[in-house]
Coordinates of C-alpha atoms in Angstrom, one line a residue:
M94 CA 70.1 -81.7 -243.2
D95 CA 66.5 -83.0 -243.2
L96 CA 65.4 -83.1 -239.9
N97 CA 62.7 -85.7 -240.2
K98 CA 65.0 -88.0 -241.4
E99 CA 67.6 -87.4 -238.6
V100 CA 64.8 -88.1 -235.9
E101 CA 63.8 -91.1 -237.8
R102 CA 67.6 -92.2 -238.2
L103 CA 68.2 -91.6 -234.7
L104 CA 64.9 -93.3 -233.3
R105 CA 65.5 -96.5 -235.6
Q106 CA 69.1 -96.5 -234.4
A107 CA 68.0 -96.7 -230.7
L108 CA 64.8 -98.6 -230.7
P109 CA 63.6 -101.6 -232.3
L110 CA 60.5 -99.9 -234.1
D111 CA 57.9 -102.1 -235.9
E112 CA 56.3 -98.6 -237.1
L113 CA 57.5 -94.8 -236.9
Y114 CA 55.5 -92.0 -238.3
I115 CA 56.9 -88.3 -238.1
K116 CA 55.5 -85.3 -238.7
S117 CA 56.7 -81.8 -238.1
E118 CA 55.8 -78.3 -238.8
G119 CA 59.1 -75.9 -238.4
S120 CA 60.6 -77.2 -235.1
H121 CA 57.3 -78.8 -233.8
F122 CA 57.3 -82.6 -234.0
E123 CA 55.0 -85.2 -233.6
V124 CA 56.4 -88.9 -233.4
I125 CA 54.3 -92.0 -233.3
A126 CA 56.4 -95.0 -232.4
V127 CA 55.2 -98.7 -232.3
S128 CA 57.3 -101.3 -230.7
A129 CA 56.8 -104.6 -229.1
D130 CA 59.3 -103.6 -226.4
F131 CA 56.9 -100.7 -225.1
T132 CA 54.7 -104.0 -223.6
D133 CA 56.2 -103.9 -220.2
M134 CA 57.0 -100.1 -219.9
S135 CA 55.0 -97.5 -218.2
R136 CA 54.1 -94.2 -220.1
L137 CA 56.9 -92.4 -218.7
K138 CA 59.3 -95.1 -219.6
R139 CA 58.2 -94.9 -223.3
Q140 CA 58.0 -91.2 -223.5
Q141 CA 61.9 -91.4 -222.2
A142 CA 62.8 -94.1 -224.6
V143 CA 61.9 -91.9 -227.2
N144 CA 63.1 -88.7 -226.0
G145 CA 66.6 -89.9 -225.1
P146 CA 67.8 -90.4 -228.5
L147 CA 66.8 -87.0 -229.7
R148 CA 68.0 -85.3 -226.7
E149 CA 70.8 -83.3 -228.6
L150 CA 68.6 -82.1 -231.3
I151 CA 66.0 -80.7 -228.5
A152 CA 69.1 -79.1 -226.4
Q153 CA 70.0 -77.5 -229.9
N154 CA 66.4 -76.5 -230.1
S155 CA 66.1 -78.0 -233.5
I156 CA 63.2 -79.6 -232.0
H157 CA 61.4 -77.1 -230.0
A158 CA 58.3 -79.0 -229.4
L159 CA 57.7 -82.8 -229.3
T160 CA 54.5 -84.9 -228.8
V161 CA 55.0 -88.7 -228.4
K162 CA 52.5 -91.3 -228.9
T163 CA 53.7 -94.7 -228.3
F164 CA 52.1 -98.2 -228.7
T165 CA 52.5 -101.7 -228.7
P166 CA 51.7 -103.3 -231.7
E167 CA 48.3 -104.6 -230.6
Q168 CA 47.3 -101.2 -229.2
W169 CA 48.2 -99.7 -232.6
A170 CA 46.1 -102.1 -234.5
R171 CA 43.0 -100.8 -232.4
E172 CA 44.2 -97.3 -232.3
R173 CA 45.4 -96.8 -235.8
K174 CA 41.9 -96.1 -237.3
F175 CA 41.3 -93.1 -235.0
I176 CA 44.4 -91.6 -235.4
M177 CA 45.7 -92.2 -238.8
P178 CA 43.7 -90.3 -241.7
S179 CA 42.3 -92.7 -244.2

């Protein structure tokens, strides 16, 4: 099983995402999620929204470390140039 594809499938199934980026090295994952649904959510609620669908993979230790960055489309339009390599 390609774990990156599984993480993407689970997140896209659970959340209405405009954009999703996943990087992994072994069992360490970094997720950047962009969704208009994040507009009225606190940072904690956004984190929980992303972590929730991945709970089983985390429990199985398939994902050992998870870094999550969440953005609204407006925030992403401003921030992506600092985060994404050109």
